Amino acid sequence: FVFKNIGGTSAGAIAAAAAAAAEFRRQEQADLAGFEKLEQLPSLLIQQPGTSKRTRLFDLFQPSENTRRIFDVLTSGMGGQGIANAIGSAMRQYAPWALAGALPGGLLGILSHLYGSGVVSTLWMAVSLALALAGAVVSAGAAFLTDVIHEVPKHGFGLCSGMSTVKYSGADDAPAAALAVWLTGYLNETAGLPPDGDPLTFGQLWQADGGNHGQDDRSINLEMMTTNLTHRRPFRLPFRDDEDLRENAQFYFREEEFKQYFPGHVVRWMVNHPRPPGDDARSPALLQRLKAAGYLPMPAPEDLPVVVATRMSLSFPFLLCAVPLHAIDWSRVGNNPEARNQVLPERCWFSDGGMCSNFPLHFFDAALPRRPTFSIDLSEKPADTPEADLHPDMPKSNGANLSERWNRFDTESPRAPAEPPVERADLRKLLGFIWAMIGTMQNWTDTTQGRLPGYRDRIVSVPLKPDEGGLNLDMPQPLITALSQRGEEAAKLLEEHFDVPPTEPTMTWDNHRWIRLRAVLAALEKTLGQMIAALDHPESGDLCYEDWVTQIEEGQMAAPSYPMKKPQLDAARRTLAQLREIQALWSTANAAEGSPRPRPVLRPRPQV
């Protein structure tokens, strides 16, 4: 296999970027050293660098000085360590507040000891101890929440920026490599570039082995998803800047802000490679004023460093700081020329791409596939799932994996089919209900799309228990090794399904192509039927579409907007007539009969 299109979001953005860097090295230098480095990544993540007692994976996430206490409290409860550990950590981190909260109970205990006697004294001592403990917990908790409310918004709504804040007490006392620093060097090394040299860019990937910048003929097409919380919508990275979408020209960055998120040489690259002025369609005076105020144009898509896009997609809410860009809200100034020349950009916060699309299977899809697009999905399993049931899975027949995925947020999973589910405690039910609502809002599109024919047969599902993956930063070394082994199993399943000649007898590449053809023909039949109904039965007073086109073509009337040229009008009229013939043919043959289910539909959707 040669990697042509690679996509990912959130943590998957790191895997996608690393795979693209390795493929770049294979095409540019004709060696597999990049993939060998990629294969060694799990071993690298389980190392304990310097004098650290944690794995390198944990040390990639380094809080700022003012958020360190919050970070320590939250991470102390990770990995199944429980809420008791988090409470103990909060009392240590906020010891003065805990002592102040324990003081009333402590005073009561002293008084009962001095002035009480016998059973009454013992009873009051027990009460005072309970009050002291409760006061300490409540006071430390209040101090923790106060810290969260005041410090997190000041630091980009997160605890870690991605830059180094920790030093080891080793011989050279070098800063520990945090996420953005490590990732920049790792991607360059994997791509066969100097680790401290210019960062790997999207343009280099597109032009590897003689490719071009055009979206259809890029050598390596890497794309990711990020979420613009200010605009309340997702964006694809790098930002689109083509004949269909002009998104890149609206965004600016500030050098002093980006230095808090990325290594200096990455920021210098961005400063030295602004997008061409013509991309902005703004007045030169405004652009000059924005630059003087510190608002720098984002690079053109081909000049954007891969590490910047990866970090913008990988912004685990609350753990990692959101990334600030800036854009102008033109709706505030309207058509006032003076105001348009004086307006300044406002901050847009970009956070984790997984908020809107945690599994962007649609990234590289066309109606009919030219090459296999396969996907790796991380599925949730209960904590008591036996190890034997934690193997990756792919459909073994066309009718497999059609069942709905259950999220039992209010009960425990039955151990046997005949067993009734066991009700959970009320608090767990309530929290489960809240998380179920959030998860459904986030993933419903991915979940329903993953069941479609031509989709589910190319998804390998890798099961994870609650203490595996996700935000479990402090996973022990054996667990990280076990997860990487599951990844290898998943790769073998994909090879069996899509190898040529096939090693898997049923779910082959040819079978996948045939399913996609049948599915799209069935969807086209339905869509054409709806179009013909609109052509034949316009609402009262509306002109028939075909007559409308004919009258515009003959000059009897003008198009209300977006006028068409003569050749376009002629092609439109003839196309509508031929669509009638196609629909009549398909209605007779019933193209949808026997097609795979659930059947997809064709409908206009915005390009993201």
XYZ file of C-alpha atoms in Angstrom:
608
model
C 0.000 0.000 0.000
C 1.013 3.579 -0.711
C -0.681 6.213 1.428
C -2.452 8.730 -0.809
C -5.091 10.331 1.447
C -4.590 10.407 5.212
C -7.029 11.966 7.657
C -7.534 12.152 11.383
C -8.859 14.296 14.152
C -8.082 14.814 17.838
C -5.536 12.174 18.939
C -5.909 10.598 15.498
C -4.353 13.742 14.027
C -0.968 12.706 15.472
C -1.224 9.264 13.877
C -2.284 10.794 10.553
C 0.528 13.366 10.567
C 3.153 10.761 11.473
C 1.927 8.387 8.746
C 2.057 11.226 6.203
C 5.609 12.107 7.284
C 6.691 8.471 6.919
C 5.106 8.230 3.455
C 6.839 11.490 2.481
C 10.195 9.977 3.401
C 9.427 6.804 1.440
C 8.600 8.801 -1.692
C 11.366 11.392 -1.349
C 14.238 9.219 -0.114
C 13.087 5.755 -1.245
C 13.530 4.191 2.196
C 11.297 2.873 4.963
C 13.141 4.523 7.861
C 10.133 6.744 8.536
C 7.824 3.765 8.971
C 10.439 2.066 11.153
C 10.445 5.161 13.361
C 6.658 5.087 13.423
C 6.748 1.448 14.501
C 8.995 2.396 17.431
C 6.598 5.075 18.716
C 4.921 2.884 21.405
C 8.357 1.988 22.790
C 9.266 5.672 22.841
C 6.094 6.644 24.702
C 6.654 4.131 27.521
C 10.179 5.386 28.272
C 10.856 7.336 31.466
C 13.001 10.289 30.349
C 15.571 11.831 32.677
C 14.703 11.435 36.341
C 10.965 11.428 35.668
C 8.891 8.737 37.377
C 6.250 9.008 34.655
C 6.239 7.783 31.067
C 7.156 10.065 28.186
C 3.476 9.983 27.182
C 2.526 11.631 30.489
C 5.377 14.137 30.335
C 4.214 15.411 26.944
C 1.418 17.206 28.812
C 2.979 19.919 30.951
C 0.766 22.456 32.731
C 1.632 26.099 33.108
C 2.824 27.284 36.496
C -0.577 28.684 37.453
C -2.527 25.585 36.403
C -0.147 22.982 37.830
C -2.195 22.398 40.998
C -5.367 21.828 38.958
C -3.495 19.431 36.674
C -2.053 17.447 39.596
C -5.471 17.048 41.210
C -7.151 15.866 38.011
C -4.395 13.483 36.914
C -4.194 11.919 40.374
C -7.658 10.444 39.772
C -6.861 9.037 36.313
C -6.304 5.447 35.346
C -8.696 3.903 37.812
C -7.028 5.562 40.810
C -10.388 6.890 41.893
C -11.884 9.991 43.397
C -10.266 9.333 46.781
C -6.839 9.954 45.224
C -8.091 13.177 43.659
C -9.499 14.375 47.022
C -6.211 13.570 48.745
C -4.280 15.429 46.069
C -6.589 18.454 46.386
C -5.983 18.573 50.134
C -2.214 18.467 49.565
C -2.222 21.048 46.769
C -4.526 23.385 48.692
C -3.216 22.602 52.178
C -3.738 26.092 53.702
C -7.394 26.067 52.644
C -7.825 22.487 53.845
C -6.358 23.407 57.243
C -8.625 26.440 57.475
C -11.633 24.274 56.680
C -10.606 21.721 59.293
C -10.097 24.378 61.983
C -13.700 24.554 63.338
C -13.860 20.791 63.730
C -10.402 20.770 65.281
C -11.363 23.439 67.826
C -14.483 21.473 68.726
C -12.314 18.409 69.310
C -9.943 20.321 71.578
C -12.817 21.745 73.618
C -14.472 18.341 73.982
C -11.161 16.883 75.143
C -10.575 19.663 77.679
C -14.056 19.957 79.105
C -15.755 16.661 78.319
C -15.442 13.275 79.933
C -16.365 9.666 79.355
C -18.686 8.600 76.574
C -19.831 12.158 75.838
C -16.248 13.280 75.260
C -15.587 10.318 72.949
C -18.773 11.042 70.990
C -17.889 14.707 70.553
C -14.343 13.782 69.522
C -15.777 11.569 66.755
C -18.137 14.340 65.644
C -15.329 16.900 65.647
C -13.088 14.582 63.607
C -15.834 14.123 61.010
C -16.448 17.878 60.909
C -12.734 18.585 60.524
C -12.415 16.098 57.662
C -15.556 17.378 55.931
C -14.441 20.973 56.381
C -11.023 20.218 54.934
C -12.529 18.478 51.887
C -15.119 21.206 51.255
C -12.600 24.008 51.724
C -9.983 22.372 49.482
C -12.683 21.655 46.903
C -13.845 25.264 46.963
C -10.258 26.465 46.532
C -9.813 24.037 43.624
C -12.982 25.278 41.892
C -11.948 28.899 42.468
C -8.601 28.122 40.855
C -10.347 26.495 37.889
C -12.731 29.427 37.385
C -9.994 32.075 37.507
C -6.950 30.371 35.972
C -8.286 28.180 33.155
C -9.839 31.036 31.095
C -6.598 33.007 31.471
C -4.633 30.175 29.864
C -6.607 29.497 26.710
C -9.301 27.485 28.501
C -6.856 24.672 29.196
C -4.126 23.434 31.493
C -1.318 22.690 29.002
C -0.250 24.843 26.060
C 1.941 22.156 24.514
C 5.193 23.952 25.325
C 7.789 22.805 27.858
C 7.480 23.941 31.481
C 9.325 21.095 33.282
C 13.052 20.580 33.816
C 14.728 17.307 34.721
C 17.550 17.296 37.244
C 19.789 15.461 34.796
C 23.345 16.338 33.860
C 22.335 18.973 31.325
C 19.156 20.074 33.126
C 17.452 20.311 29.709
C 13.743 21.124 29.500
C 11.529 18.087 29.087
C 10.018 18.005 25.612
C 6.336 18.893 25.790
C 3.801 17.933 23.148
C 4.332 20.687 20.545
C 8.127 20.654 20.921
C 8.364 16.868 20.709
C 5.862 16.590 17.854
C 7.668 19.189 15.726
C 10.958 17.316 15.958
C 9.331 13.894 15.642
C 7.495 14.761 12.421
C 10.653 16.226 10.886
C 12.743 13.198 11.840
C 10.100 10.795 10.540
C 10.036 12.739 7.256
C 13.844 12.583 6.992
C 14.270 16.305 7.691
C 16.559 17.973 10.292
C 14.696 17.954 13.647
C 15.524 21.634 14.295
C 15.160 22.731 10.673
C 12.213 24.254 8.882
C 9.001 22.452 9.859
C 7.383 19.921 7.538
C 4.649 21.675 5.527
C 1.575 20.531 3.654
C 3.092 21.749 0.385
C 6.007 19.356 0.810
C 3.568 16.473 1.227
C 1.559 17.544 -1.822
C 4.662 17.799 -4.015
C 6.399 14.616 -2.857
C 7.604 12.579 -5.817
C 6.508 15.215 -8.321
C 2.933 15.852 -7.175
C 1.078 19.152 -7.559
C -0.948 21.465 -5.358
C -4.246 20.543 -7.021
C -6.570 18.738 -4.645
C -6.985 15.757 -6.981
C -3.319 15.200 -7.811
C -1.488 15.727 -4.522
C 1.116 13.062 -3.851
C 0.145 12.877 -0.173
C -3.080 14.558 0.876
C -3.200 15.037 4.661
C -6.325 16.583 6.177
C -7.556 17.105 9.727
C -10.552 18.573 11.517
C -10.643 21.393 14.057
C -13.543 23.151 15.792
C -13.957 26.927 15.745
C -15.941 27.500 18.927
C -16.369 31.207 18.179
C -18.000 30.492 14.801
C -19.748 27.381 16.186
C -18.632 25.125 13.334
C -15.885 22.719 12.250
C -13.149 23.537 9.755
C -10.957 21.229 7.734
C -7.195 21.786 7.985
C -5.374 23.134 6.143
C -8.030 25.776 5.568
C -9.578 25.521 2.121
C -8.464 28.082 -0.458
C -9.756 26.882 -3.824
C -12.489 27.606 -6.351
C -15.146 26.087 -4.068
C -14.189 27.591 -0.701
C -12.136 30.598 0.383
C -11.616 30.070 4.096
C -7.925 30.750 4.653
C -8.041 34.458 3.782
C -10.175 35.359 6.802
C -7.732 34.256 9.523
C -4.790 36.003 11.173
C -2.461 35.089 14.037
C -0.423 37.025 16.586
C 3.251 36.180 16.939
C 3.394 36.630 20.722
C 0.381 34.321 21.168
C 1.717 31.576 18.911
C 5.052 31.555 20.756
C 3.109 30.225 23.749
C 1.938 27.256 21.654
C 4.745 26.388 19.208
C 8.559 26.349 19.086
C 10.198 29.585 17.996
C 11.412 28.326 14.618
C 7.864 27.197 13.714
C 6.475 30.649 14.533
C 9.300 32.321 12.571
C 8.406 30.169 9.566
C 4.794 31.353 9.746
C 5.819 35.000 10.149
C 8.135 34.736 7.125
C 5.563 32.958 4.930
C 2.343 35.010 4.980
C -0.269 34.230 2.375
C -0.073 36.436 -0.747
C -1.839 39.804 -0.305
C -4.180 39.025 -3.196
C -5.751 36.216 -1.157
C -7.310 38.717 1.243
C -9.354 40.892 -1.115
C -8.946 43.690 1.427
C -7.678 47.241 0.951
C -3.869 47.643 1.181
C -4.345 50.312 3.847
C -6.329 47.925 6.048
C -3.786 45.131 5.605
C -0.942 47.473 6.536
C -2.810 48.658 9.622
C -3.543 45.077 10.712
C 0.130 44.172 10.368
C 1.148 47.222 12.406
C -1.299 46.131 15.113
C 0.315 42.673 15.240
C -2.222 40.694 13.192
C -0.267 38.565 10.722
C -1.860 36.691 7.799
C -1.925 32.920 8.117
C 0.343 31.179 5.586
C -1.135 29.862 2.362
C -2.386 26.263 2.811
C 0.738 24.808 1.171
C 3.003 26.750 3.566
C 1.178 25.793 6.769
C 3.375 23.636 9.051
C 1.863 20.206 9.639
C 2.521 20.514 13.379
C 0.314 23.640 13.589
C -2.663 21.872 12.018
C -2.073 18.798 14.184
C -2.020 20.861 17.377
C -5.179 22.742 16.339
C -6.967 19.427 15.822
C -5.517 17.944 19.014
C -6.876 20.312 21.663
C -8.468 17.996 24.218
C -10.921 20.385 25.891
C -9.696 21.592 29.265
C -6.498 19.487 29.155
C -4.918 21.323 26.203
C -5.371 25.043 25.648
C -7.507 26.122 22.724
C -5.520 27.799 19.927
C -6.334 31.469 19.158
C -6.629 32.821 15.629
C -8.206 36.137 14.686
C -10.825 37.163 12.119
C -12.919 40.224 11.322
C -16.637 40.186 12.045
C -17.793 42.068 8.957
C -21.412 41.902 10.084
C -20.591 44.552 12.713
C -19.520 47.186 10.176
C -21.923 46.554 7.300
C -21.192 48.575 4.152
C -19.742 51.601 5.946
C -16.412 52.202 4.103
C -14.881 54.162 6.982
C -15.764 51.487 9.533
C -14.509 48.718 7.218
C -11.081 50.364 7.112
C -10.913 50.785 10.892
C -12.217 47.437 12.141
C -9.801 45.096 13.931
C -9.866 41.288 14.053
C -11.314 39.490 17.055
C -10.120 36.283 18.656
C -11.482 32.931 17.420
C -10.860 29.941 19.684
C -10.025 26.655 17.936
C -10.406 23.479 19.965
C -10.499 19.725 19.435
C -11.689 18.529 16.039
C -13.394 15.565 17.660
C -16.125 17.824 19.042
C -17.858 17.861 15.652
C -16.426 14.844 13.850
C -14.490 12.324 15.871
C -14.336 9.882 12.959
C -14.165 11.807 9.639
C -14.740 8.831 7.346
C -16.194 11.141 4.694
C -12.961 13.102 4.135
C -11.859 11.457 0.890
C -15.032 9.809 -0.328
C -16.397 10.018 -3.855
C -19.560 8.458 -5.232
C -17.478 5.594 -6.640
C -14.084 4.692 -5.123
C -10.868 4.482 -7.137
C -8.834 3.184 -4.226
C -9.655 1.677 -0.823
C -10.246 4.095 2.027
C -10.101 2.206 5.293
C -10.584 3.488 8.795
C -9.613 2.652 12.363
C -12.304 3.283 14.966
C -11.767 3.138 18.732
C -14.806 1.532 20.351
C -15.720 1.473 24.028
C -15.966 -1.734 26.035
C -17.023 -2.241 29.680
C -14.270 -2.413 32.289
C -14.958 -6.109 33.012
C -14.578 -7.212 29.369
C -12.378 -10.352 29.210
C -9.057 -10.017 27.401
C -10.226 -12.610 24.869
C -12.940 -10.165 23.718
C -10.575 -7.238 23.185
C -9.424 -8.137 19.689
C -10.015 -5.804 16.726
C -13.013 -6.665 14.575
C -14.150 -6.175 10.977
C -17.281 -7.449 9.197
C -16.850 -10.976 7.858
C -19.926 -10.833 5.623
C -22.086 -8.218 3.914
C -24.741 -8.534 6.610
C -22.391 -8.307 9.599
C -22.055 -5.399 12.052
C -25.525 -4.057 11.329
C -26.583 -4.169 14.970
C -26.863 -0.935 16.893
C -24.088 -0.084 19.345
C -25.459 0.034 22.866
C -24.441 2.624 25.429
C -25.763 1.279 28.740
C -25.336 4.400 30.827
C -27.931 3.417 33.457
C -27.179 -0.308 33.868
C -24.236 -2.660 33.921
C -23.762 -4.873 30.865
C -25.324 -8.328 31.431
C -22.715 -11.076 31.688
C -24.966 -13.595 29.932
C -27.920 -13.259 27.499
C -30.385 -14.612 30.065
C -29.188 -12.279 32.836
C -31.205 -9.116 33.550
C -29.218 -5.849 33.576
C -28.103 -4.565 36.979
C -29.178 -1.019 37.839
C -26.418 1.475 38.608
C -26.396 3.911 41.515
C -28.420 7.089 41.011
C -25.398 9.388 40.700
C -23.777 7.146 38.080
C -27.075 7.066 36.200
C -27.310 10.857 36.172
C -23.706 11.351 35.076
C -24.132 8.603 32.486
C -27.235 10.316 31.115
C -25.370 13.625 30.772
C -22.407 12.002 28.996
C -24.781 10.039 26.766
C -26.422 13.294 25.653
C -23.046 14.880 24.895
C -21.788 11.778 23.085
C -24.927 11.515 20.969
C -24.735 15.176 19.932
C -21.076 14.731 19.043
C -21.076 11.373 17.279
C -24.525 10.704 15.810
C -23.397 11.483 12.252
C -20.349 9.215 12.504
C -22.399 6.472 14.174
C -25.141 6.389 11.537
C -22.724 6.756 8.636
C -20.641 3.871 9.945
C -23.579 1.473 9.458
C -24.075 2.265 5.766
C -23.184 -0.311 3.099
C -19.798 0.521 1.653
C -18.811 2.106 4.966
C -19.056 -0.527 7.657
C -17.046 -3.066 5.605
C -13.964 -0.804 5.654
C -13.954 0.051 9.357
C -11.807 -1.942 11.758
C -12.949 -1.480 15.336
C -10.292 -1.517 18.074
C -11.903 -2.083 21.502
C -10.803 -0.033 24.509
C -11.767 -0.317 28.164
C -12.384 2.846 30.240
C -8.789 2.986 31.523
C -7.298 2.602 28.036
C -6.576 5.467 25.655
C -8.515 8.721 25.773
C -7.352 11.042 28.545
C -5.638 8.267 30.504
C -2.201 9.867 30.306
C -0.597 7.736 32.990
C -1.129 4.315 31.418
C 1.441 1.745 32.581
C 4.012 0.433 30.140
C 2.407 -3.030 29.668
C -0.919 -1.423 28.750
C 0.624 0.855 26.102
C 2.389 -2.192 24.647
C -0.876 -4.162 24.597
C -2.668 -1.321 22.800
C 0.030 -1.159 20.123
C -0.352 -4.916 19.609
C -4.084 -4.415 19.019
C -3.143 -1.843 16.405
C -0.988 -4.430 14.638
C -3.907 -6.874 14.685
C -6.130 -4.192 13.156
C -3.593 -3.608 10.375
C -3.561 -7.326 9.542
C -7.357 -7.334 9.211
C -7.192 -4.394 6.801
C -4.543 -6.169 4.748
C -6.698 -9.282 4.510
C -9.707 -7.279 3.349
C -8.057 -5.054 0.762
C -5.021 -6.985 -0.462
C -4.792 -7.786 -4.185
C -5.118 -10.693 -4.812
C -7.417 -11.050 -1.776
C -6.524 -13.250 1.181
C -10.016 -12.833 2.670
C -12.529 -14.780 0.525
C -15.677 -12.651 0.905
C -15.010 -9.085 2.048
C -12.671 -8.103 -0.779
C -11.852 -4.892 -2.614
C -13.984 -6.022 -5.572
C -16.888 -6.755 -3.222
C -16.512 -3.283 -1.717
C -16.527 -1.618 -5.150
C -19.655 -3.557 -6.166
C -21.488 -2.586 -2.956
C -20.632 1.083 -3.497
C -21.915 0.904 -7.098
C -25.203 -0.706 -6.060
C -25.680 1.743 -3.198
C -25.040 4.858 -5.293
C -27.326 3.662 -8.121
C -30.147 3.081 -5.627
C -29.587 6.537 -4.128
C -29.529 8.125 -7.589
C -32.826 6.471 -8.489
C -34.478 7.979 -5.419
C -32.944 11.407 -6.009
C -33.936 11.443 -9.679
C -37.476 10.457 -8.761
C -37.691 13.461 -6.450
C -36.251 15.729 -9.165
C -38.733 14.548 -11.807
C -41.596 15.108 -9.353
C -40.419 18.709 -8.910
C -40.093 19.118 -12.686
C -43.548 17.720 -13.432
C -45.501 19.227 -10.573
C -44.392 22.786 -9.739
C -46.375 24.591 -7.089
C -49.237 26.801 -8.246
C -47.894 29.967 -9.849
C -44.320 28.642 -10.233
C -42.827 28.314 -13.703
C -41.795 24.791 -14.737
C -37.999 24.442 -14.450
C -37.597 23.311 -18.067
C -39.733 26.173 -19.405
C -37.815 28.553 -17.162
C -34.476 27.497 -18.664
C -35.908 27.648 -22.198
C -37.308 31.169 -21.760
C -34.024 32.436 -20.323
C -32.144 30.788 -23.188
C -34.446 32.438 -25.755
C -34.055 35.840 -24.098
C -37.688 36.114 -22.995
C -36.647 36.691 -19.380
C -33.513 37.069 -17.264
C -32.191 34.809 -14.531
C -32.880 36.301 -11.071
C -29.214 35.777 -10.081
C -26.090 33.797 -11.017
C -26.734 34.041 -14.780
C -25.725 31.190 -17.097
C -23.978 31.500 -20.437
C -25.569 30.223 -23.654
C -23.667 26.888 -23.680
C -24.582 26.341 -20.026
C -28.274 26.983 -20.697
C -28.249 24.615 -23.654
C -26.535 21.920 -21.569
C -28.990 22.465 -18.694
C -32.047 22.075 -20.951
C -30.697 18.921 -22.587
C -29.602 17.463 -19.243
C -33.078 17.860 -17.747
C -34.567 16.062 -20.742
C -32.080 13.207 -20.467
C -32.688 12.882 -16.735
C -36.303 12.092 -17.586
C -35.160 9.286 -19.855
C -32.818 7.874 -17.195
C -35.511 8.006 -14.527
C -38.012 6.266 -16.825
C -35.457 3.525 -17.536
C -34.648 3.014 -13.858
C -38.280 3.056 -12.781
C -38.936 0.193 -15.191
C -35.912 -1.786 -14.016
C -36.326 -0.866 -10.305
C -32.613 -0.237 -9.764
C -32.999 -0.142 -5.963
C -34.425 -3.663 -5.701
C -32.006 -5.952 -3.886
C -29.542 -3.139 -3.142
C -27.726 -3.181 0.218
C -29.369 -1.660 3.281
C -29.628 0.717 5.031
C -29.817 2.703 1.808
C -28.033 6.076 1.730
C -29.510 9.279 0.321
C -27.998 12.043 -1.779
C -28.567 15.544 -0.507
C -26.705 18.878 -0.627
C -24.399 19.437 2.326
C -21.884 22.204 2.990
C -18.276 21.439 2.181
C -16.173 21.234 5.334
